[in-house]
CSV table of C-alpha atoms in Angstrom, one decimal:
chain,number,residue,atom,x,y,z
A,385,MET,CA,125.9,103.6,118.7
A,386,SER,CA,127.3,100.1,119.5
A,387,LYS,CA,129.8,100.2,122.5
A,388,GLY,CA,131.9,97.6,121.0
A,389,VAL,CA,133.1,94.2,122.4
A,390,SER,CA,136.0,94.1,124.6
A,391,SER,CA,138.8,91.7,124.4
A,392,GLY,CA,138.8,91.2,128.3
A,393,LYS,CA,140.2,93.1,131.0
A,394,VAL,CA,143.4,93.9,132.2
A,395,GLY,CA,144.8,95.5,135.6
A,396,VAL,CA,148.3,96.8,135.6
A,397,VAL,CA,150.7,97.4,138.9
A,398,SER,CA,153.6,99.6,138.0
A,399,LEU,CA,156.7,99.7,140.5
A,400,GLY,CA,159.8,101.3,140.3
A,401,CYS,CA,161.4,104.5,138.5
A,402,PRO,CA,159.8,106.8,135.7
A,403,LYS,CA,161.6,104.7,133.6
A,404,ALA,CA,159.5,101.7,134.4
A,405,LEU,CA,156.1,103.9,134.1
A,406,VAL,CA,157.0,104.5,130.7
A,407,ASP,CA,157.3,101.0,129.9
A,408,SER,CA,153.9,100.0,131.4
A,409,GLU,CA,152.4,102.9,129.4
A,410,ARG,CA,153.7,101.3,126.1
A,411,ILE,CA,152.1,97.8,127.4
A,412,LEU,CA,149.0,99.5,128.2
A,413,THR,CA,148.7,101.6,124.8
A,414,GLN,CA,149.3,98.1,122.9
A,415,LEU,CA,146.8,96.3,124.8
A,416,ARG,CA,144.2,99.1,124.7
A,417,SER,CA,144.5,99.1,121.0
A,418,ASP,CA,144.2,95.3,120.8
A,419,GLY,CA,141.1,96.0,122.4
A,420,TYR,CA,141.7,95.1,125.9
A,421,GLU,CA,139.9,97.2,128.5
A,422,ILE,CA,142.0,98.5,131.4
A,423,VAL,CA,140.6,98.2,134.9
A,424,PRO,CA,141.7,99.6,138.1
A,425,SER,CA,140.9,96.6,140.7
A,426,TYR,CA,141.8,93.0,141.2
A,427,ASP,CA,137.8,91.9,141.2
A,428,ASP,CA,137.1,93.4,137.6
A,429,ALA,CA,140.4,91.8,136.0
A,430,ASN,CA,140.6,89.0,134.0
A,431,VAL,CA,144.4,89.1,134.0
A,432,VAL,CA,146.9,91.3,136.0
A,433,VAL,CA,150.0,92.6,134.7
A,434,VAL,CA,153.0,93.3,137.6
A,435,ASN,CA,155.8,95.7,136.1
A,436,THR,CA,158.4,94.9,138.9
A,437,CYS,CA,161.4,96.7,140.2
A,438,GLY,CA,165.0,94.9,141.2
A,439,PHE,CA,167.3,97.6,141.8
A,440,ILE,CA,167.7,97.5,145.7
A,441,ASP,CA,166.7,95.0,148.0
A,442,SER,CA,163.8,97.1,149.3
A,443,ALA,CA,162.4,97.1,145.8
A,444,VAL,CA,162.8,93.7,145.0
A,445,GLN,CA,160.6,92.7,148.4
A,446,GLU,CA,157.8,95.5,147.2
A,447,SER,CA,157.9,93.9,144.0
A,448,LEU,CA,157.8,90.3,145.5
A,449,ASP,CA,154.9,91.5,147.8
A,450,ALA,CA,152.8,92.9,145.0
A,451,ILE,CA,153.2,89.5,142.9
A,452,GLY,CA,151.6,87.7,146.2
A,453,GLU,CA,148.8,90.0,146.6
A,454,ALA,CA,148.0,90.0,143.1
A,455,MET,CA,148.0,86.3,143.1
A,456,ALA,CA,146.0,86.4,146.5
A,457,GLU,CA,143.3,88.7,145.0
A,458,ASN,CA,143.3,87.5,141.3
A,459,GLY,CA,145.1,84.4,140.7
A,460,LYS,CA,146.0,85.3,137.0
A,461,VAL,CA,149.1,87.1,137.1
A,462,ILE,CA,151.9,88.0,134.4
A,463,VAL,CA,155.1,89.6,135.8
A,464,THR,CA,157.6,91.7,133.6
A,465,GLY,CA,160.2,94.2,134.4
A,466,CYS,CA,163.7,94.4,136.1
A,467,LEU,CA,162.7,91.5,139.0
A,468,GLY,CA,161.5,89.5,135.9
A,469,VAL,CA,165.4,88.6,134.9
A,470,LYS,CA,165.1,86.1,138.2
A,471,ALA,CA,162.4,84.1,136.6
A,472,ASP,CA,163.3,80.7,138.6
A,473,GLU,CA,163.2,82.4,141.8
A,474,ILE,CA,159.6,84.0,141.1
A,475,ARG,CA,158.5,80.7,139.8
A,476,SER,CA,159.7,79.3,142.7
A,477,ARG,CA,158.0,81.3,145.4
A,478,PHE,CA,155.1,81.9,142.9
A,479,PRO,CA,154.4,78.6,140.9
A,480,LYS,CA,151.4,79.2,139.4
A,481,VAL,CA,152.3,82.8,137.6
A,482,LEU,CA,151.2,82.5,133.9
A,483,GLU,CA,154.4,84.3,132.7
A,484,VAL,CA,157.4,86.0,133.7
A,485,THR,CA,159.5,88.4,131.3
A,486,GLY,CA,162.1,90.6,131.8
A,487,PRO,CA,162.4,94.7,131.1
A,488,GLN,CA,161.7,96.1,127.7
A,489,ALA,CA,159.5,93.0,127.0
A,490,TYR,CA,156.5,94.7,125.9
A,491,GLU,CA,155.9,92.0,122.8
A,492,ALA,CA,156.2,89.3,125.3
A,493,VAL,CA,153.8,90.8,127.9
A,494,VAL,CA,151.1,91.7,125.2
A,495,THR,CA,151.6,87.8,123.9
A,496,ALA,CA,150.9,86.2,127.5
A,497,VAL,CA,147.8,88.5,127.4
A,498,HIS,CA,146.7,87.4,124.3
A,499,LYS,CA,147.5,83.9,125.1
A,500,GLU,CA,145.2,83.9,128.4
A,501,LEU,CA,142.5,86.3,126.7
A,502,PRO,CA,142.5,86.1,122.9
A,503,PRO,CA,141.8,89.6,121.3
A,504,ILE,CA,138.7,90.1,119.9
A,505,HIS,CA,139.0,92.9,117.4
A,506,ASP,CA,136.6,95.4,117.2
A,507,PRO,CA,137.1,99.1,116.0
A,508,PHE,CA,135.4,100.8,118.8
A,509,THR,CA,137.1,99.6,121.4
A,510,SER,CA,140.4,99.3,119.3
A,511,LEU,CA,140.9,103.1,118.9
A,512,VAL,CA,143.3,104.9,121.2
A,513,PRO,CA,144.5,108.3,121.4
A,514,PRO,CA,147.5,109.5,119.4
A,515,GLN,CA,149.6,110.0,122.7
A,516,GLY,CA,148.7,106.5,124.0
A,517,ILE,CA,148.0,105.5,127.4
A,518,LYS,CA,149.3,107.3,130.1
A,519,LEU,CA,149.7,106.5,133.7
A,520,THR,CA,150.4,110.4,135.2
A,521,PRO,CA,147.8,112.9,135.0
A,522,ARG,CA,147.1,114.4,131.7
A,523,HIS,CA,149.0,117.5,132.2
A,524,TYR,CA,152.6,115.8,132.9
A,525,ALA,CA,154.3,113.1,131.0
A,526,TYR,CA,157.4,110.8,131.2
A,527,MET,CA,159.3,110.7,127.9
A,528,LYS,CA,162.3,107.9,127.7
A,529,ILE,CA,164.9,108.7,125.2
A,530,SER,CA,167.1,105.7,125.5
A,531,GLU,CA,167.2,102.2,126.9
A,532,GLY,CA,170.3,100.6,129.1
A,533,CYS,CA,173.3,102.1,130.5
A,534,ASN,CA,177.2,101.8,129.3
A,535,HIS,CA,178.5,102.3,132.9
A,536,ARG,CA,179.4,99.8,135.3
A,537,CYS,CA,179.2,101.2,138.6
A,538,THR,CA,179.9,98.6,141.5
A,539,PHE,CA,176.7,99.1,143.4
A,540,CYS,CA,174.0,98.8,140.1
A,541,ILE,CA,172.9,95.7,138.2
A,542,ILE,CA,171.1,97.6,135.6
A,543,PRO,CA,173.2,97.2,132.6
A,544,SER,CA,172.9,93.5,133.6
A,545,MET,CA,169.2,93.8,133.5
A,546,ARG,CA,168.7,96.2,130.5
A,547,GLY,CA,171.8,96.1,128.7
A,548,ASP,CA,174.2,98.9,126.9
A,549,LEU,CA,172.6,102.3,126.1
A,550,VAL,CA,170.5,102.1,123.1
A,551,SER,CA,169.3,105.4,121.9
A,552,ARG,CA,165.9,106.4,120.3
A,553,PRO,CA,165.9,107.8,117.0
A,554,ILE,CA,165.6,111.7,117.4
A,555,GLY,CA,162.6,112.0,114.9
A,556,GLU,CA,160.7,109.6,117.0
A,557,VAL,CA,161.2,111.3,120.2
A,558,LEU,CA,160.3,114.4,119.0
A,559,ASP,CA,157.2,113.1,117.2
A,560,GLU,CA,156.0,111.8,120.6
A,561,ALA,CA,157.0,115.0,122.5
A,562,GLU,CA,154.5,117.0,119.7
A,563,ARG,CA,152.4,114.3,120.2
A,564,LEU,CA,152.2,114.6,124.0
A,565,VAL,CA,152.1,118.3,123.8
A,566,ALA,CA,148.8,118.2,121.2
A,567,SER,CA,146.9,115.9,123.8
A,568,GLY,CA,147.4,118.6,126.6
A,569,VAL,CA,150.6,117.8,128.4
A,570,GLN,CA,152.2,120.7,129.9
A,571,GLU,CA,155.6,119.4,131.4
A,572,LEU,CA,157.6,116.9,129.7
A,573,LEU,CA,160.0,114.9,131.8
A,574,VAL,CA,163.0,113.4,129.8
A,575,VAL,CA,164.0,110.1,131.4
A,576,SER,CA,166.7,107.4,130.6
A,577,GLN,CA,169.7,105.5,132.5
A,578,ASP,CA,171.8,108.1,131.4
A,579,THR,CA,170.2,111.1,129.5
A,580,SER,CA,173.7,112.6,129.0
A,581,ALA,CA,174.9,110.2,126.9
A,582,TYR,CA,172.0,110.2,124.2
A,583,GLY,CA,173.0,109.3,121.1
A,584,VAL,CA,176.9,108.2,121.9
A,585,ASP,CA,175.7,104.4,120.5
A,586,LEU,CA,174.6,106.0,117.3
A,587,LYS,CA,177.7,108.6,116.9
A,588,TYR,CA,175.2,111.5,117.0
A,589,ARG,CA,173.9,110.4,113.6
A,590,THR,CA,171.9,113.0,112.1
A,591,GLY,CA,168.2,112.2,111.8
A,592,PHE,CA,165.2,114.1,110.5
A,593,TRP,CA,162.3,116.0,112.0
A,594,GLN,CA,159.6,117.7,109.9
A,595,GLY,CA,162.0,117.8,106.9
A,596,ARG,CA,164.9,119.4,109.1
A,597,PRO,CA,168.1,117.5,110.0
A,598,VAL,CA,168.6,117.1,113.4
A,599,LYS,CA,171.5,115.3,115.2
A,600,THR,CA,170.8,112.5,117.9
A,601,ARG,CA,172.6,114.8,120.6
A,602,LEU,CA,171.1,115.9,123.7
A,603,TYR,CA,171.7,119.7,123.0
A,604,ASP,CA,170.1,119.2,119.6
A,605,LEU,CA,167.2,117.2,121.4
A,606,CYS,CA,166.8,120.1,123.9
A,607,GLU,CA,166.8,122.9,121.4
A,608,GLN,CA,164.0,121.3,119.5
A,609,LEU,CA,161.9,120.3,122.7
A,610,GLY,CA,162.5,124.1,124.0
A,611,ARG,CA,160.4,125.0,120.9
A,612,LEU,CA,157.2,123.3,122.0
A,613,GLY,CA,155.9,125.9,124.4
A,614,VAL,CA,155.9,123.6,127.4
A,615,TRP,CA,158.0,122.8,130.6
A,616,VAL,CA,160.8,120.4,129.7
A,617,ARG,CA,162.6,118.7,132.6
A,618,LEU,CA,165.8,116.8,132.5
A,619,HIS,CA,166.3,113.5,134.8
A,620,TYR,CA,169.5,111.6,135.2
A,621,VAL,CA,172.1,113.9,133.9
A,622,TYR,CA,175.7,113.2,134.4
A,623,PRO,CA,177.9,116.2,134.7
A,624,TYR,CA,179.9,115.8,131.4
A,625,PRO,CA,181.7,118.7,130.3
A,626,HIS,CA,178.9,119.1,127.0
A,627,VAL,CA,176.2,119.7,129.8
A,628,ASP,CA,177.6,123.0,129.9
A,629,GLU,CA,176.0,123.6,126.3
A,630,ILE,CA,172.6,123.3,127.9
A,631,ILE,CA,172.7,125.6,130.5
A,632,PRO,CA,172.2,128.8,128.3
A,633,LEU,CA,169.0,127.3,127.1
A,634,MET,CA,167.9,127.2,130.6
A,635,ALA,CA,168.8,130.8,131.0
A,636,GLU,CA,167.0,132.0,128.0
A,637,GLY,CA,164.0,130.0,129.6
A,638,ARG,CA,163.6,127.5,126.6
A,639,LEU,CA,164.3,124.4,129.2
A,640,LEU,CA,163.4,124.3,132.8
A,641,PRO,CA,166.2,125.6,134.7
A,642,TYR,CA,166.7,121.9,136.7
A,643,LEU,CA,169.2,119.2,136.6
A,644,ASP,CA,168.4,115.8,138.3
A,645,ILE,CA,172.3,114.8,138.8
A,646,PRO,CA,173.1,111.5,140.6
A,647,PHE,CA,176.4,112.3,142.4
A,648,GLN,CA,176.1,109.7,144.5
A,649,HIS,CA,179.1,110.9,146.7
A,650,ALA,CA,182.0,113.4,146.7
A,651,SER,CA,185.0,111.8,148.1
A,652,PRO,CA,187.2,110.7,145.2
A,653,ARG,CA,188.2,107.6,146.7
A,654,VAL,CA,184.7,106.3,147.4
A,655,LEU,CA,183.5,107.3,143.8
A,656,LYS,CA,186.3,105.7,142.0
A,657,MET,CA,185.5,102.1,144.2
A,658,MET,CA,182.0,103.0,142.9
A,659,LYS,CA,183.5,103.5,139.4
A,660,ARG,CA,181.1,106.2,138.8
A,661,PRO,CA,181.7,108.1,135.2
A,662,ALA,CA,183.0,111.8,135.5
A,663,HIS,CA,184.2,110.9,139.1
A,664,ALA,CA,187.4,112.9,138.3
A,665,GLU,CA,185.5,115.9,137.2
A,666,ASN,CA,185.5,119.1,139.1
A,667,THR,CA,181.9,119.1,140.0
A,668,LEU,CA,182.2,122.0,142.5
A,669,ALA,CA,183.8,124.4,139.7
A,670,ARG,CA,181.2,123.0,137.4
A,671,ILE,CA,178.1,123.9,139.6
A,672,LYS,CA,179.7,127.3,139.9
A,673,ALA,CA,179.8,127.8,136.3
A,674,TRP,CA,176.6,126.8,135.7
A,675,ARG,CA,175.0,129.0,138.3
A,676,GLU,CA,176.9,132.2,136.9
A,677,VAL,CA,175.1,131.4,133.7
A,678,CYS,CA,171.8,130.5,135.0
A,679,PRO,CA,171.7,131.8,138.6
A,680,ASP,CA,168.1,130.2,139.1
A,681,LEU,CA,169.5,126.5,138.4
A,682,THR,CA,168.1,124.0,140.6
A,683,ILE,CA,170.1,120.7,141.3
A,684,ARG,CA,168.6,117.7,142.4
A,685,SER,CA,170.4,114.6,143.6
A,686,THR,CA,170.9,111.4,145.1
A,687,PHE,CA,173.7,110.1,147.5
A,688,ILE,CA,175.0,106.9,149.0
A,689,VAL,CA,176.2,106.8,152.5
A,690,GLY,CA,178.2,103.7,154.1
A,691,PHE,CA,179.5,102.2,150.9
A,692,PRO,CA,181.9,99.8,151.5
A,693,GLY,CA,185.3,101.1,152.6
A,694,GLU,CA,183.8,104.5,153.1
A,695,THR,CA,185.9,105.8,156.2
A,696,GLU,CA,184.7,108.9,158.4
A,697,GLU,CA,186.8,111.0,156.6
A,698,ASP,CA,185.4,110.3,153.3
A,699,PHE,CA,181.9,111.2,155.1
A,700,GLN,CA,183.4,114.6,156.0
A,701,ILE,CA,184.5,115.1,152.8
A,702,LEU,CA,181.0,114.4,151.4
A,703,LEU,CA,179.4,116.9,153.9
A,704,ASP,CA,181.7,119.7,153.3
A,705,TRP,CA,181.0,119.3,149.5
A,706,LEU,CA,177.4,119.6,150.6
A,707,ASP,CA,178.2,122.8,151.9
A,708,GLU,CA,180.0,124.3,149.2
A,709,ALA,CA,177.7,122.5,146.4
A,710,GLN,CA,174.3,124.0,148.0
A,711,LEU,CA,172.3,121.5,146.4
A,712,ASP,CA,168.4,122.2,146.5
A,713,ARG,CA,166.9,119.0,146.0
A,714,VAL,CA,168.7,115.8,147.6
A,715,GLY,CA,167.6,112.1,148.5
A,716,CYS,CA,170.1,110.1,150.2
A,717,PHE,CA,170.5,106.1,151.0
A,718,ALA,CA,172.1,103.9,153.2
A,719,TYR,CA,174.2,101.2,151.1
A,720,SER,CA,172.0,97.8,150.9
A,721,PRO,CA,173.6,95.1,149.1
A,722,VAL,CA,172.2,93.9,145.7
A,723,GLU,CA,172.4,90.5,144.6
A,724,GLY,CA,174.8,90.4,141.6
A,725,ALA,CA,176.9,93.8,142.6
A,726,VAL,CA,180.1,93.9,142.3
A,727,ALA,CA,180.4,96.4,145.4
A,728,ASN,CA,179.1,93.5,147.7
A,729,ASP,CA,182.6,91.7,147.6
A,730,LEU,CA,184.4,95.0,148.5
A,731,ALA,CA,186.5,94.8,151.8
A,732,GLU,CA,185.5,96.9,154.7
A,733,PRO,CA,181.6,97.0,154.9
A,734,VAL,CA,180.5,99.9,157.0
A,735,PRO,CA,178.4,98.7,160.0
A,736,GLU,CA,174.4,99.1,160.0
A,737,ALA,CA,174.8,101.4,162.9
A,738,VAL,CA,177.2,103.8,161.4
A,739,LYS,CA,175.0,103.9,158.2
A,740,GLN,CA,172.1,104.6,159.8
A,741,GLU,CA,173.8,107.4,161.8
A,742,ARG,CA,175.6,108.9,159.0
A,743,LEU,CA,172.5,108.7,157.0
A,744,GLN,CA,170.5,111.0,159.9
A,745,ARG,CA,173.9,113.6,159.7
A,746,PHE,CA,173.6,113.8,156.1
A,747,MET,CA,169.7,114.3,156.1
A,748,GLU,CA,170.1,117.2,159.1
A,749,LYS,CA,173.0,119.0,157.2
A,750,GLN,CA,170.8,118.6,153.6
A,751,ALA,CA,167.7,119.7,155.3
A,752,GLN,CA,169.4,123.3,156.8
A,753,ILE,CA,170.8,123.8,153.2
A,754,SER,CA,167.3,123.6,151.7
A,755,ALA,CA,165.4,125.5,154.3
A,756,ALA,CA,167.8,128.3,153.7
A,757,ARG,CA,167.6,127.7,150.1
A,758,LEU,CA,163.8,128.2,149.9
A,759,GLN,CA,163.7,131.1,152.5
A,760,ARG,CA,165.2,133.0,149.5
A,761,LYS,CA,162.2,132.3,147.4
A,762,ILE,CA,159.9,134.3,149.7
A,763,GLY,CA,158.8,137.4,147.9
A,764,ARG,CA,159.7,136.3,144.3
A,765,THR,CA,156.6,135.8,141.9
A,766,LEU,CA,157.0,132.4,140.2
A,767,GLU,CA,155.3,130.2,137.5
A,768,VAL,CA,153.8,127.1,138.9
A,769,LEU,CA,152.0,124.2,137.6
A,770,VAL,CA,148.9,123.3,139.2
A,771,ASP,CA,148.9,118.9,140.1
A,772,GLU,CA,146.0,118.8,142.2
A,773,VAL,CA,142.6,120.7,143.7
A,774,SER,CA,141.0,119.1,146.5
A,775,GLU,CA,138.7,119.9,149.4
A,776,ASP,CA,141.9,119.9,151.6
A,777,ASN,CA,144.1,122.3,149.6
A,778,VAL,CA,145.7,123.3,146.0
A,779,ILE,CA,148.8,121.6,145.2
A,780,ALA,CA,151.2,123.0,142.6
A,781,ARG,CA,154.9,122.9,141.6
A,782,SER,CA,157.5,125.2,140.6
A,783,PHE,CA,160.3,124.7,137.8
A,784,ALA,CA,162.2,123.7,141.0
A,785,ASP,CA,159.9,120.7,142.0
A,786,ALA,CA,159.7,117.3,140.1
A,787,PRO,CA,156.4,115.3,140.6
A,788,GLU,CA,156.4,113.3,143.7
A,789,ILE,CA,159.9,113.3,144.6
A,790,ASP,CA,160.7,117.3,145.5
A,791,GLY,CA,158.8,119.6,147.5
A,792,VAL,CA,155.4,121.5,146.4
A,793,VAL,CA,153.8,124.8,146.5
A,794,TYR,CA,150.7,125.3,148.4
A,795,LEU,CA,148.0,127.5,147.1
A,796,PRO,CA,144.9,129.2,149.3
A,797,LEU,CA,141.9,126.9,149.0
A,798,ASP,CA,139.8,129.5,147.4
A,799,ALA,CA,142.2,130.0,144.6
A,800,ASP,CA,140.1,129.6,141.3
A,801,VAL,CA,142.4,127.3,139.5
A,802,LYS,CA,142.4,123.6,137.8
A,803,PRO,CA,144.7,120.9,137.4
A,804,GLY,CA,147.2,121.5,134.4
A,805,GLN,CA,146.9,125.1,134.7
A,806,ARG,CA,149.9,127.3,134.8
A,807,LEU,CA,150.1,130.6,136.7
A,808,LYS,CA,152.1,133.3,138.5
A,809,VAL,CA,152.1,133.0,142.3
A,810,LEU,CA,153.8,135.3,145.0
A,811,ILE,CA,155.8,133.4,147.3
A,812,THR,CA,154.6,134.2,150.7
A,813,GLU,CA,156.0,131.0,153.2
A,814,ALA,CA,158.9,128.3,153.0
A,815,ASP,CA,159.5,125.3,155.5
A,816,GLU,CA,162.5,122.9,154.5
A,817,TYR,CA,160.8,121.6,151.8
A,818,ASP,CA,157.9,123.3,150.6
A,819,LEU,CA,156.6,126.7,149.6
A,820,TRP,CA,153.1,128.3,150.2
A,821,GLY,CA,152.2,131.3,147.7
A,822,ASP,CA,149.2,133.4,146.5
A,823,PRO,CA,147.8,133.9,142.8
A,824,VAL,CA,149.3,137.0,141.0
């Protein structure tokens, strides 16, 4: 049998959040269907696509470094993603890049590859699996349900890069989920800029899936995903009142009891300066009510300390809120100015030394909370999903652990398991972030 003729070899560097990873997967899927071979090294590639992140200064620098490395190692580079909106800056630094496109510009990236490496159609290399090309392990996948965001948080420039909210048709999302599950995916991670707002732009229009009417609404989406027999994890959820409807689905075991909610702060004054959505909601009362319905609910969040104008009193409100909220998984960043963000013009910037000192106090407080909450899991039997089996260890995750950002569950080396397997384990040990267990 003929091996087929390749249109050329393409390398892809994907930076930033899971939403950008989904963009990279879409680009790869189209390139693969056009007959291109995807390769893992600069040496083998005829052209390299760098999908950049431009959210905060450190991400911008990482993206510029990645472009520089690709130029030095390969020389044939196409730049896309969030940093692509600053095309003039990229071209001034790297005048020999082949093309610069912005976020979500899948067709422009593919067109740029076609220009450098004209495609050769061949039925053997044009075939791609129904689920498309994935950059994650076979057993989990990120699924993006919308693009853009309607909020105008003062520290964020994402709407200026990615535009306002555009929800995907619900039938299209559910078709993708079904294809992924059929391909062996055991965990679907739902992502967007604002998952709670899904369908708002479409006025919750009724769509159709498998001949049944389904509203373009988060609850209806979750209800259908919960019937697929796999883990379903929700990311980037804002604490709007209608999120209350989803908690019973978690209590019934149809969704993972896990919410990723970017609270960002707890001081009403700081939240108002941030222009955070739902900043006036009583989030502590809402968290308490959720846990009464679903005691196992895990809440992960991110926070910013040292926001312009944040006082010691504001910061103390945040620490006290943490004590009350008892969140399970938390990330925190010291505020850093982002070019184009409104917050840069706010009065009373916090000195860098104070930012770092508050960051340290915050993380010490949260480490104590996390350690205490994990200790309660010792003696419990939990279902885990195995991520990795190596000579050194077996790494799995429970319902409380999203890949790469949360903790893990370590299993004995002699455990007879394989990646993608779901099994029950008895939890025997815990530290501040991770668990250890034995298969039951």
